[in-house]
N, CA, C and O atoms as a MOPAC input file, in Angstrom:
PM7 MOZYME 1SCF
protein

 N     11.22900 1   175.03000 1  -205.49500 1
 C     10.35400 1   175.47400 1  -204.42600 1
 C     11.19500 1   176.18300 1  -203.35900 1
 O     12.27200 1   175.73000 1  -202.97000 1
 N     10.57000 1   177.48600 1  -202.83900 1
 C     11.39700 1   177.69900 1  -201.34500 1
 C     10.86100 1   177.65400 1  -200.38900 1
 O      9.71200 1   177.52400 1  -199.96800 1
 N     12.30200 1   177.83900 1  -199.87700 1
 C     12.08700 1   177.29100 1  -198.36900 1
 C     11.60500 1   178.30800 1  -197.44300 1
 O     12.22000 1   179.37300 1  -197.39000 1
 N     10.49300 1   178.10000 1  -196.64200 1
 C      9.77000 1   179.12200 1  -195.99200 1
 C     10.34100 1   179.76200 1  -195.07600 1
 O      9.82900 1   180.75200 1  -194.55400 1
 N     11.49600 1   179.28100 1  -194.75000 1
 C     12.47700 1   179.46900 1  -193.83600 1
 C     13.22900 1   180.76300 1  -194.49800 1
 O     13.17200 1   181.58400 1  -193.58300 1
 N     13.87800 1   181.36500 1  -195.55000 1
 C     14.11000 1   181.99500 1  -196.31300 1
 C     13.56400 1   183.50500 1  -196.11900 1
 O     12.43100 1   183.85900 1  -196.44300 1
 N     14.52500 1   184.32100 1  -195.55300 1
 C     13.40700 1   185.60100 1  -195.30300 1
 C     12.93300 1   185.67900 1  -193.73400 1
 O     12.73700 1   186.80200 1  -193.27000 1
 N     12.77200 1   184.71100 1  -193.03200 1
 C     12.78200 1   185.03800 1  -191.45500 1
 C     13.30400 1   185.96600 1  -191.21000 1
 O     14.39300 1   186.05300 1  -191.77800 1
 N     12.96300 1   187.05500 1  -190.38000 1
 C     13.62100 1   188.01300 1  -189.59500 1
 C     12.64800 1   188.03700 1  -188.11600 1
 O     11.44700 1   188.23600 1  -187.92900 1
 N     13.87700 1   187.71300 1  -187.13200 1
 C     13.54600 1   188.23300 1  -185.96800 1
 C     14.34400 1   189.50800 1  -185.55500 1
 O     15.46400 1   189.72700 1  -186.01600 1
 N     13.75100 1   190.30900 1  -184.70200 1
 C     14.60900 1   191.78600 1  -184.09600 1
 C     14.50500 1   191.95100 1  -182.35900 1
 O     13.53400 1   191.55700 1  -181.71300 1
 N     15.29100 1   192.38200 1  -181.97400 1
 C     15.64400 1   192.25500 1  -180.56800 1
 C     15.99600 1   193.87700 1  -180.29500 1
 O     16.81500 1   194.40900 1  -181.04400 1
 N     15.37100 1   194.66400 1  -179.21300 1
 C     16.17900 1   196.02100 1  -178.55000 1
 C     16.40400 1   195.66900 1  -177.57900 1
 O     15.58700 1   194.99300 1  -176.95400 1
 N     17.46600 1   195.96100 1  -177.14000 1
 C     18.18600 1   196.17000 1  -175.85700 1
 C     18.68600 1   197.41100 1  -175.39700 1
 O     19.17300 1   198.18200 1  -176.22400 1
 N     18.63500 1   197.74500 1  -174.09400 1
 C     18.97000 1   199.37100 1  -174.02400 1
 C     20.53500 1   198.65900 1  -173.38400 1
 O     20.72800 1   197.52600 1  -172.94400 1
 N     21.22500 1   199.48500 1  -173.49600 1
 C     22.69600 1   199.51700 1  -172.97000 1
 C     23.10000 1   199.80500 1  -171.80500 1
 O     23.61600 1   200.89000 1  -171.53700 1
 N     22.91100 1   198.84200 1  -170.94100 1
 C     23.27700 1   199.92900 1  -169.12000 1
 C     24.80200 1   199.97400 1  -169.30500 1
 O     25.58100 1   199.35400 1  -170.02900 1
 N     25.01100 1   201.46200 1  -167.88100 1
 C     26.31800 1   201.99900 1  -168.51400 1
 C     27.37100 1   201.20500 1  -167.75900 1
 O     28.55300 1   201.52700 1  -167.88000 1
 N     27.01000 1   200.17500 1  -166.97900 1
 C     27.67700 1   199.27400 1  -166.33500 1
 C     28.85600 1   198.40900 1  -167.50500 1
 O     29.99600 1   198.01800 1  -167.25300 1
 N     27.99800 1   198.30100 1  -168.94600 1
 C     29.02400 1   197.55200 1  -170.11800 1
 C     29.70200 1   198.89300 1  -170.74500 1
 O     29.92200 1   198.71600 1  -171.94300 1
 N     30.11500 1   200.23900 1  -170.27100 1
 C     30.53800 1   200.94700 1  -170.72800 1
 C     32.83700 1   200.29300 1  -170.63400 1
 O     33.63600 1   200.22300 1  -169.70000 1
 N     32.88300 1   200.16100 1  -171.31700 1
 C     34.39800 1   199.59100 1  -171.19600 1
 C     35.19100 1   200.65400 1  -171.89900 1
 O     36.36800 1   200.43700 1  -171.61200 1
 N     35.11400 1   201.54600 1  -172.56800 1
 C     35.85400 1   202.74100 1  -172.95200 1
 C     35.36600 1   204.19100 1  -172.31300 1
 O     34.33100 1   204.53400 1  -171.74200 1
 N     36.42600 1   204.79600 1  -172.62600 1
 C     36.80400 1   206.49900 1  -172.33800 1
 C     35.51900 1   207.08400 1  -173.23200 1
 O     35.78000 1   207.09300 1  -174.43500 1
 N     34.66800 1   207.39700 1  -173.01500 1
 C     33.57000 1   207.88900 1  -173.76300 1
 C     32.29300 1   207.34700 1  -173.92800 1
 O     31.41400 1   207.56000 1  -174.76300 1
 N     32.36900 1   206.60400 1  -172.96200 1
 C     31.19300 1   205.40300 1  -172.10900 1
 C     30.54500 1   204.24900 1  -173.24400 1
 O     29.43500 1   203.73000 1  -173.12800 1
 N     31.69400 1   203.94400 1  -174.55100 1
 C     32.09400 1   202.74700 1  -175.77700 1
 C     32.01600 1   201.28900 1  -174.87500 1
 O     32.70500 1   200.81400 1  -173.97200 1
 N     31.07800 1   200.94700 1  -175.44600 1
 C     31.21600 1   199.42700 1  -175.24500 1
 C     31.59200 1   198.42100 1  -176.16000 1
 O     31.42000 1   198.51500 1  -177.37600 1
 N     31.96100 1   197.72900 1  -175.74500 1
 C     33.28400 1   196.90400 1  -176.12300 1
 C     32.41600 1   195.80200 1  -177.74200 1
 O     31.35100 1   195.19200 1  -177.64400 1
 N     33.21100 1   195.87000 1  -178.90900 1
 C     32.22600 1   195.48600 1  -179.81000 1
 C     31.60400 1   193.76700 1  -179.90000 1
 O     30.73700 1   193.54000 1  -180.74300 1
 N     32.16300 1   192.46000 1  -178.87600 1
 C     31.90100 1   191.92100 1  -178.19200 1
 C     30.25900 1   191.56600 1  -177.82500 1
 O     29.68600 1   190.54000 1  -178.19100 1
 N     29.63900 1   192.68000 1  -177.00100 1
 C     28.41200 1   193.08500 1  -176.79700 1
 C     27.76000 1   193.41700 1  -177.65800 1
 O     26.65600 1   193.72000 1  -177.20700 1
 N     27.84500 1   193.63500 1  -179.46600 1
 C     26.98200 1   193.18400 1  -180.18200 1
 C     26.71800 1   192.37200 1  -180.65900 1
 O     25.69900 1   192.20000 1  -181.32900 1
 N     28.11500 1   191.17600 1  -180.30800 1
 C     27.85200 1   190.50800 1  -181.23700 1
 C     27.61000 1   189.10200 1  -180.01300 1
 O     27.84900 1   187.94500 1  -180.35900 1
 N     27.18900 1   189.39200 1  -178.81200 1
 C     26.55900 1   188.70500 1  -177.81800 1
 C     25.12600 1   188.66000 1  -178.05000 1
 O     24.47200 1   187.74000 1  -177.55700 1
 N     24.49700 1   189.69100 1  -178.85100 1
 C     23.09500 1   190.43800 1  -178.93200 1
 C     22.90100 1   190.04000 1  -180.12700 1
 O     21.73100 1   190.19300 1  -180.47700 1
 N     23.85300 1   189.40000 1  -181.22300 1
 C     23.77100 1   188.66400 1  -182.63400 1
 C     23.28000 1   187.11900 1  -181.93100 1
 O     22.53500 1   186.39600 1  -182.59400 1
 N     23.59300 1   186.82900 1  -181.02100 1
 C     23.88200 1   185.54200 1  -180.93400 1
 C     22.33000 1   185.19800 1  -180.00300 1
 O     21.87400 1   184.05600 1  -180.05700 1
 N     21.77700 1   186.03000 1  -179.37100 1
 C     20.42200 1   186.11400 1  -178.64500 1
 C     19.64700 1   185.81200 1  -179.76500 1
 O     18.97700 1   184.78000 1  -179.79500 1
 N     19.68200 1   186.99100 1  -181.13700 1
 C     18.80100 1   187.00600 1  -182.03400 1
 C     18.63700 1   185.51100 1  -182.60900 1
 O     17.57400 1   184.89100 1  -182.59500 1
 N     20.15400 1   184.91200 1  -183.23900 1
 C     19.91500 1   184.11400 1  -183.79200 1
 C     19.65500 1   182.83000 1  -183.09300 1
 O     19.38200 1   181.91100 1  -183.86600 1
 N     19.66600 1   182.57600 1  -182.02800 1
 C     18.90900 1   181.34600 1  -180.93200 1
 C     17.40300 1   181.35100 1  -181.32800 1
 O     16.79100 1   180.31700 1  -181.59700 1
 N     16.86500 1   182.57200 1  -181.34100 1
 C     15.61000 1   182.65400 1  -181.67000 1
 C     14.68100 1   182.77800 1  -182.87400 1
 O     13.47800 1   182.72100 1  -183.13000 1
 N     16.10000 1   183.01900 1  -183.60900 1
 C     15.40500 1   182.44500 1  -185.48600 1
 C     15.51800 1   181.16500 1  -185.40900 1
 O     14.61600 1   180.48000 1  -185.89000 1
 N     16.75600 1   180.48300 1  -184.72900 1
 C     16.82600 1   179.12800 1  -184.58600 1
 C     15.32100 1   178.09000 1  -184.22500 1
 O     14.86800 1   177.18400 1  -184.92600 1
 N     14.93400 1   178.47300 1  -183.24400 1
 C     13.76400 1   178.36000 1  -182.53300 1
 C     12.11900 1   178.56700 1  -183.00700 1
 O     11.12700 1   178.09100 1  -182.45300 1
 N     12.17300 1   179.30400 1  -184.03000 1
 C     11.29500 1   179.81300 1  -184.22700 1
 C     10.93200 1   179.11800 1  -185.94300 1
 O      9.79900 1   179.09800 1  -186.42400 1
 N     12.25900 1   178.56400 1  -186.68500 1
 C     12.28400 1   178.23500 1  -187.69000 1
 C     12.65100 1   176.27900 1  -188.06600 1
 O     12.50800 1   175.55400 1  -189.05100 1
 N     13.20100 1   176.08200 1  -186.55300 1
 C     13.76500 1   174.52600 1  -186.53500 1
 C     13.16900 1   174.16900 1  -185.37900 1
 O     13.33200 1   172.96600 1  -185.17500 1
 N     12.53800 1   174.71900 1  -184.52400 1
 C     12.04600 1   173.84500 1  -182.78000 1
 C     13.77900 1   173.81200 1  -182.13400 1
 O     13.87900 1   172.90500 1  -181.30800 1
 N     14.86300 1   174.44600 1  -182.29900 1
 C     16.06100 1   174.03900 1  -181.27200 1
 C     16.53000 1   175.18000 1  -181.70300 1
 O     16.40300 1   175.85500 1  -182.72500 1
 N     17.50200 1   175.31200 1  -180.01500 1
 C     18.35200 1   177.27800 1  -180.45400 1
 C     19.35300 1   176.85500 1  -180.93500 1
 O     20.14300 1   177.80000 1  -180.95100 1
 N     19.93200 1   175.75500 1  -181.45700 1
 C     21.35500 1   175.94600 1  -182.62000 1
 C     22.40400 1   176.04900 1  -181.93300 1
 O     22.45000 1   176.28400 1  -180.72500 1
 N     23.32800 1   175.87500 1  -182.68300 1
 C     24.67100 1   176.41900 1  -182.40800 1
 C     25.14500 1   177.10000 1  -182.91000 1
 O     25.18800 1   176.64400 1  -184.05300 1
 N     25.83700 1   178.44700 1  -182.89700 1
 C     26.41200 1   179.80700 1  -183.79200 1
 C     27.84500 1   179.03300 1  -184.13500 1
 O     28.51400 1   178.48400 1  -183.26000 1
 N     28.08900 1   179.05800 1  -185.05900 1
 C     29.23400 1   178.41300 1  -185.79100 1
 C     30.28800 1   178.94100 1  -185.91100 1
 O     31.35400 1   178.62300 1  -185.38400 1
 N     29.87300 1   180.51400 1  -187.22000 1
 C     30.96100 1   181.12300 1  -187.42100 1
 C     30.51100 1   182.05200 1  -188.01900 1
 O     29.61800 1   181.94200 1  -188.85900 1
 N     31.06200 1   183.13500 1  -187.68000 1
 C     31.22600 1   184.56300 1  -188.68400 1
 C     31.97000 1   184.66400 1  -189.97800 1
 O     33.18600 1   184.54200 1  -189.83100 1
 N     31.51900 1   184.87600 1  -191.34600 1
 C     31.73800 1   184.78800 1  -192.12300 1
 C     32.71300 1   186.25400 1  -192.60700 1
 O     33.67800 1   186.31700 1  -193.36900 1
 N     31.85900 1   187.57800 1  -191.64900 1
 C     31.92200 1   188.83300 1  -192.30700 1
 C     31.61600 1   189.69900 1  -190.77000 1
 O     30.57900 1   189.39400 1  -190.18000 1
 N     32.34800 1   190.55400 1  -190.27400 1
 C     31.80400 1   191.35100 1  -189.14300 1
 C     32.40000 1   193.26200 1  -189.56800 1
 O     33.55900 1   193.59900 1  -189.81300 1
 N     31.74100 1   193.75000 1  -189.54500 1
 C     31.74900 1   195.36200 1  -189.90300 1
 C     31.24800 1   195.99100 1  -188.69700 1
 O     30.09900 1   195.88800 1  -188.26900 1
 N     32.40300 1   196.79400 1  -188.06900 1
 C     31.70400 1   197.96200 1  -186.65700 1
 C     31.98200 1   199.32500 1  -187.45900 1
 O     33.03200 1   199.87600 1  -187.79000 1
 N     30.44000 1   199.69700 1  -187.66800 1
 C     30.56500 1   200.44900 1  -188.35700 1
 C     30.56200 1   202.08400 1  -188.02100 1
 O     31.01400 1   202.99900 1  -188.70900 1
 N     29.73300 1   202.14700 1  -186.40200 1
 C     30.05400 1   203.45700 1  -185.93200 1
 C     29.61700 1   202.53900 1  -184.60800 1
 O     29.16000 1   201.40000 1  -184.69400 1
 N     29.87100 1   203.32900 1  -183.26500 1
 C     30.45300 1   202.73100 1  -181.75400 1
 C     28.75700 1   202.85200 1  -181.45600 1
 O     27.89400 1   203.65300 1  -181.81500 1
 N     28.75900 1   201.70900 1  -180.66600 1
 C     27.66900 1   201.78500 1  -179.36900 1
 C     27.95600 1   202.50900 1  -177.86400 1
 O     28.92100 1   202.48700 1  -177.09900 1
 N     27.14600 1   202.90700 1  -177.84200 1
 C     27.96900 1   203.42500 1  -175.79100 1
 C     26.83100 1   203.12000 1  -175.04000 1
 O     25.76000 1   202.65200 1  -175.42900 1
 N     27.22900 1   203.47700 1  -173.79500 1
 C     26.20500 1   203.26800 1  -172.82900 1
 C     25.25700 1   203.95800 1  -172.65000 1
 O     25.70900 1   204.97500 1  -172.12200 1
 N     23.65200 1   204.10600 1  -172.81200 1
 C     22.92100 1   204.89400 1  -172.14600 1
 C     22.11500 1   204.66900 1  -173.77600 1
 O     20.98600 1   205.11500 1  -173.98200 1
 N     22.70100 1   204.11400 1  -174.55300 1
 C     22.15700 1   203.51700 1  -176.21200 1
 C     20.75400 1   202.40200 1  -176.25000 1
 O     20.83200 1   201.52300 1  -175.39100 1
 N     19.55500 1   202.35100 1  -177.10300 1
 C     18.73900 1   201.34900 1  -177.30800 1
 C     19.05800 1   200.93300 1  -178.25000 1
 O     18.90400 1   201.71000 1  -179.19300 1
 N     19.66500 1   199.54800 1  -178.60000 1
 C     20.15900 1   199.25600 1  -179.60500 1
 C     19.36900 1   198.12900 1  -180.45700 1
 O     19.72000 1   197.02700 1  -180.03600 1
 N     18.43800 1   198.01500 1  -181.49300 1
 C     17.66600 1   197.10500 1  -182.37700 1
 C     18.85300 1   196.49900 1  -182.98200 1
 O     19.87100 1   197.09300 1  -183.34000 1
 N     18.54300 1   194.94600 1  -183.07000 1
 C     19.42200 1   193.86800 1  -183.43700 1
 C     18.52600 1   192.74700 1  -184.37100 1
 O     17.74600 1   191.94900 1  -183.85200 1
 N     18.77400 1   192.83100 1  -185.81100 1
 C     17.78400 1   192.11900 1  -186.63100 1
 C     19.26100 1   191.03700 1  -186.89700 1
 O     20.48000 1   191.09300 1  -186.73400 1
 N     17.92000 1   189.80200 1  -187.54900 1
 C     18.66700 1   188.56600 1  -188.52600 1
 C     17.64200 1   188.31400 1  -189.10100 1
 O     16.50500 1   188.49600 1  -188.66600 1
 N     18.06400 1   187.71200 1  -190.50700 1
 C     17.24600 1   187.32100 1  -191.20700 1
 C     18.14400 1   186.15100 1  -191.82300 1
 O     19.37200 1   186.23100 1  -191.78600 1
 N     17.69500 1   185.41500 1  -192.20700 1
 C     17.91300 1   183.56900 1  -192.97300 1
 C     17.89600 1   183.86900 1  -193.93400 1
 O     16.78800 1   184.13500 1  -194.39800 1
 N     18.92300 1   183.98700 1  -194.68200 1
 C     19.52200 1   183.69500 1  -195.97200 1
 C     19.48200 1   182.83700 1  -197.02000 1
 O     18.93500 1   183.14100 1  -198.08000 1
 N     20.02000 1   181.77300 1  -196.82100 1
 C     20.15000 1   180.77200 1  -196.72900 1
 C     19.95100 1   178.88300 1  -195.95800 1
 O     20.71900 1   178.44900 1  -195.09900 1
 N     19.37800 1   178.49300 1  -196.24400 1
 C     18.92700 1   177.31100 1  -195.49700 1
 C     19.61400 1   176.04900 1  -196.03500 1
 O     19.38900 1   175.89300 1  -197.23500 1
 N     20.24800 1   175.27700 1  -195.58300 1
 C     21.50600 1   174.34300 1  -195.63700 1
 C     20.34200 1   172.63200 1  -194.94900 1
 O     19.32100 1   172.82000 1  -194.28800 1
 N     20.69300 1   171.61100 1  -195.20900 1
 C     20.46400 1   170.47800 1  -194.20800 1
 C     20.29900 1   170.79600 1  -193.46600 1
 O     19.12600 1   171.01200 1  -193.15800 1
 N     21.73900 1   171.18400 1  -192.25400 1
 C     21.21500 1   171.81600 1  -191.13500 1
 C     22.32600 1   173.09000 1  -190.72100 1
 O     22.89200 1   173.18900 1  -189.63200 1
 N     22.43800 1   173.80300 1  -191.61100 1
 C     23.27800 1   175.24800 1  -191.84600 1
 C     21.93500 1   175.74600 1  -192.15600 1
 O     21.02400 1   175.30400 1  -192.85600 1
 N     22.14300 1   177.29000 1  -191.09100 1
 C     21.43700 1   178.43900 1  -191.79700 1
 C     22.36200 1   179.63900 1  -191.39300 1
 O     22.82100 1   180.07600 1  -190.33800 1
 N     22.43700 1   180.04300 1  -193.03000 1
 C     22.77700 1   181.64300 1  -192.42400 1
 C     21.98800 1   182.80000 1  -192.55200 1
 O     21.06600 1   183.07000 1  -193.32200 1
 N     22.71400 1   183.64200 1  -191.34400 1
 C     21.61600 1   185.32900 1  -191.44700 1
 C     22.64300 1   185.79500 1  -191.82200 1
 O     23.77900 1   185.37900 1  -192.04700 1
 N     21.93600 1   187.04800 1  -191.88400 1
 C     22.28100 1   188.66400 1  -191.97000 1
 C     21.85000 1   189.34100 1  -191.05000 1
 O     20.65300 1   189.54600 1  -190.85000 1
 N     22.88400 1   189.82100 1  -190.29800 1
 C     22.72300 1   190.48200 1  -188.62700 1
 C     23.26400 1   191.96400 1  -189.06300 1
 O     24.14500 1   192.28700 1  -189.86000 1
 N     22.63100 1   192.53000 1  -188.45800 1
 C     22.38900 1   194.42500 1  -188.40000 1
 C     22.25700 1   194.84300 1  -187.26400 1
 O     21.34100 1   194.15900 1  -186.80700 1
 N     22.70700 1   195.79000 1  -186.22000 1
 C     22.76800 1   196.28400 1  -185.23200 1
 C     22.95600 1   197.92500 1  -185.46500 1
 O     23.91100 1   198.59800 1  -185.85400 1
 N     21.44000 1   198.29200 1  -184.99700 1
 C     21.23900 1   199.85800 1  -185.38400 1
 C     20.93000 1   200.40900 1  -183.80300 1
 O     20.23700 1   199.73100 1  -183.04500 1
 N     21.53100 1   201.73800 1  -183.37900 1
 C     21.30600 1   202.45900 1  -182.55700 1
 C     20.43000 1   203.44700 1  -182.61600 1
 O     20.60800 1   204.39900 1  -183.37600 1
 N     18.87300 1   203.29700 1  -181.44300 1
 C     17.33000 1   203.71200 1  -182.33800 1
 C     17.53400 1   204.81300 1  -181.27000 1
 O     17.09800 1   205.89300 1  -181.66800 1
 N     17.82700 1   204.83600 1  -180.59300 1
 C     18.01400 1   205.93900 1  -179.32300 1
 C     19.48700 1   206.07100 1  -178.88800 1
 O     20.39600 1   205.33100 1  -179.26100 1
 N     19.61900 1   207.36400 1  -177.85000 1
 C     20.70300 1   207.60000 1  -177.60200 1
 C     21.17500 1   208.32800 1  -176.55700 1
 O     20.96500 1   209.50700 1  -176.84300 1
 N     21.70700 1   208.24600 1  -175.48500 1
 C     21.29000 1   209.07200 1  -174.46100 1
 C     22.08300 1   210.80900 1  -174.33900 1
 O     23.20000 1   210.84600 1  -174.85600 1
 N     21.82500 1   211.51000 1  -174.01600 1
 C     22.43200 1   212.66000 1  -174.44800 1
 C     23.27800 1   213.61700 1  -172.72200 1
 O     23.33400 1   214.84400 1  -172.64600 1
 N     23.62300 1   212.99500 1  -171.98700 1
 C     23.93500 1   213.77800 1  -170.86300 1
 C     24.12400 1   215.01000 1  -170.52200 1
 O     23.75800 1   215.62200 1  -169.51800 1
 N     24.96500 1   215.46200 1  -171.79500 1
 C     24.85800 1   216.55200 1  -171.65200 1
 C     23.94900 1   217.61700 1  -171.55900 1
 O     24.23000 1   218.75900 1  -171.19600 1
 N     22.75000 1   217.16000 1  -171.93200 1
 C     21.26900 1   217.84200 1  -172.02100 1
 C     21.15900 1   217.75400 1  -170.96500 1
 O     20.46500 1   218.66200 1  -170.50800 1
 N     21.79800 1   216.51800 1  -169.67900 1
 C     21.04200 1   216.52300 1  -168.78700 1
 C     21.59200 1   215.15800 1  -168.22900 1
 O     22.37900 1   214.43500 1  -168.84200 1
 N     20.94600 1   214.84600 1  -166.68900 1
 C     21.62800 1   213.79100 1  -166.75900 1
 C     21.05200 1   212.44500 1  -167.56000 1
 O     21.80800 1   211.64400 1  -168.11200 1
 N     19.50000 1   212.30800 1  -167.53900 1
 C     19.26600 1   211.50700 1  -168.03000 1
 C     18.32000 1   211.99200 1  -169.42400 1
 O     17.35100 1   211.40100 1  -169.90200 1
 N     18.83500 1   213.01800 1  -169.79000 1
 C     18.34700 1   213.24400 1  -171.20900 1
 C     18.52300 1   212.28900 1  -172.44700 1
 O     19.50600 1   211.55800 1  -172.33100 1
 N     17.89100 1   212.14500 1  -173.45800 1
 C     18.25200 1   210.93400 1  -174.65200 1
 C     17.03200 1   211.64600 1  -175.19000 1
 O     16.12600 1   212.36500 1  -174.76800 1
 N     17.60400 1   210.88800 1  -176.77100 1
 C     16.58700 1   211.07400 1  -177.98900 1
 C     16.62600 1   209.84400 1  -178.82600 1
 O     17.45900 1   208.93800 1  -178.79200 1
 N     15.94800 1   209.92700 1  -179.31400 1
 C     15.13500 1   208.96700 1  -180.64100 1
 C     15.99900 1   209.67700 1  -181.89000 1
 O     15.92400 1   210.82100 1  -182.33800 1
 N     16.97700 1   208.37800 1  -182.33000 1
 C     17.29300 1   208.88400 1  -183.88100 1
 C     17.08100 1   208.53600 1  -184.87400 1
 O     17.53500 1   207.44600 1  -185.22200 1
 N     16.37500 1   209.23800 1  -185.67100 1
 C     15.64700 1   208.89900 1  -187.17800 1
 C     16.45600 1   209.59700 1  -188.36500 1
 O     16.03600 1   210.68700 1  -188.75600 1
 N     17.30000 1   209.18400 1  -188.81300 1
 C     17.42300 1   207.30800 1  -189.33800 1
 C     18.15200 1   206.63100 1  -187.49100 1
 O     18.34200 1   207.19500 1  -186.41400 1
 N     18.28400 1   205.67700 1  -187.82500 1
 C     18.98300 1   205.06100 1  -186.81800 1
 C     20.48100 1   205.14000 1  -187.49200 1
 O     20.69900 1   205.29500 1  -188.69400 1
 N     21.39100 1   205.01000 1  -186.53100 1
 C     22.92200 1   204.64400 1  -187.14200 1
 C     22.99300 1   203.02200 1  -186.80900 1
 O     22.73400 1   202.24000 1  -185.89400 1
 N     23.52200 1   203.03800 1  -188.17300 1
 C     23.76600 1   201.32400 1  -188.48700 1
 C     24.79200 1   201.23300 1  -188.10500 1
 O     25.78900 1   201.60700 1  -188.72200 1
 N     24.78300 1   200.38300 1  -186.29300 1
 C     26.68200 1   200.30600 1  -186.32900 1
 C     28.02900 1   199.05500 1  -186.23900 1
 O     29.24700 1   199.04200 1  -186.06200 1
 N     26.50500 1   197.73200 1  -186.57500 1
 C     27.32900 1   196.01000 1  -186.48800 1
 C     26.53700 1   195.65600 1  -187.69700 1
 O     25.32100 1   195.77400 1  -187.54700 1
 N     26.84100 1   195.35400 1  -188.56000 1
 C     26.59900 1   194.30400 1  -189.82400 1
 C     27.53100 1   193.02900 1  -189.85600 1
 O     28.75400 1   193.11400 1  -189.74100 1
 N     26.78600 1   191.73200 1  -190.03600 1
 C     27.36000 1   191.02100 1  -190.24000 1
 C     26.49700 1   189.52700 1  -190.39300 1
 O     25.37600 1   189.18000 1  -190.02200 1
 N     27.76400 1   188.73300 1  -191.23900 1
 C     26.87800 1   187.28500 1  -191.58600 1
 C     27.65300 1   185.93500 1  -190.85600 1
 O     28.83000 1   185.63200 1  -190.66100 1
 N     26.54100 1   185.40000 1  -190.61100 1
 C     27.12900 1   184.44800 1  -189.45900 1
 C     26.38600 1   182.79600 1  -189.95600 1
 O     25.69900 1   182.63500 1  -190.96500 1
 N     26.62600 1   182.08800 1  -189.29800 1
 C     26.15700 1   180.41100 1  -189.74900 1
 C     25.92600 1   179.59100 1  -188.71600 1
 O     26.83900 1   179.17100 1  -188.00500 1
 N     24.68700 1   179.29200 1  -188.54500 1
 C     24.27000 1   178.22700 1  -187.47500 1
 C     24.17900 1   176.78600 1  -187.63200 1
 O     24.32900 1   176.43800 1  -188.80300 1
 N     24.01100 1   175.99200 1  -186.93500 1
 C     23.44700 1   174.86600 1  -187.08500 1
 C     22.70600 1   174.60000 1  -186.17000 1
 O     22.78400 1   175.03100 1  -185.02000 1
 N     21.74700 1   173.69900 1  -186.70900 1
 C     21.04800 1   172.68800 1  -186.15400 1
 C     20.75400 1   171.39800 1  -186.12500 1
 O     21.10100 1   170.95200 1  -187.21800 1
 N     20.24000 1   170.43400 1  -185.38000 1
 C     20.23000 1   168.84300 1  -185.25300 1
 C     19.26400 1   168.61000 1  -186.51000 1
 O     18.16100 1   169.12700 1  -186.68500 1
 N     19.90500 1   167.75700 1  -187.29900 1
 C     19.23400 1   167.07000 1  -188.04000 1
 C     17.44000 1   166.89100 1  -188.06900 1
 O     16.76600 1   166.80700 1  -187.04300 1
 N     16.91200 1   166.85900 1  -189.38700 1
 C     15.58600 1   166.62400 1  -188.88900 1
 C     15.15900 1   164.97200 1  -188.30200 1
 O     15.79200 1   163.97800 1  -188.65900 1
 N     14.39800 1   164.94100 1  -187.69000 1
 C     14.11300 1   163.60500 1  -187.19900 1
 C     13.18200 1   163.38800 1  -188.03300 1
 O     12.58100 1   162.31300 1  -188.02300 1

């Protein structure tokens, strides 16, 4: 039988203020996605056990092209795996917008496809069932 838990996906956007810009080319530091991994998965936690968990460990982390500032960035997980009280996702961090300054100051566009630029698998826990 499976576990219904199996296949959860929650997704999170966040736009990027340029205040977390920490590099020469207004790059934020890769840190900040994986702060935005850790939002998501509180709330698969929550949504799949009644408690936000504890993030354990990264198994696998890939930066696969840069975030910067002035970016809307969609942040999925999905449950993999379901343990006693281990679950792991699969975390994806795609950049859906993008801001373009040079157009302007506050010019930006919508990019279709998105660039996929944090993949990675991570492991939570949670308290035992009562």
């Amino acid at each position: 039988m499976s576990d219904p838990r199996l296949g959860v996906t929650v997704t999170h956007r966040r736009y990027v203020p340029y205040g977390h810009a920490h590099y020469a080319g207004s790059l934020v530091d890769g840190a900040y996605v994986l702060g935005l991994f850790g939002d998501v998965a509180t709330e698969v936690c929550i949504r799949t056990d009644g408690d936000e968990g504890l993030f354990a460990s990264y198994s696998e982390v890939q930066f696969k092209a840069p975030v910067r500032a002035g970016d809307v960035v969609e942040v999925a997980a999905t449950v993999t795996r379901v343990g006693s009280r281990s679950r792991t996702m699969d975390f994806e961090a795609r950049v859906v917008c993008r801001g373009r300054p040079p157009g302007g100051g506050s010019a930006a566009e919508v990019l279709d496809p998105p660039i996929v630029a944090v993949t990675a698998t991570g492991t939570v826990v949670v308290p035992a069932s009562a």
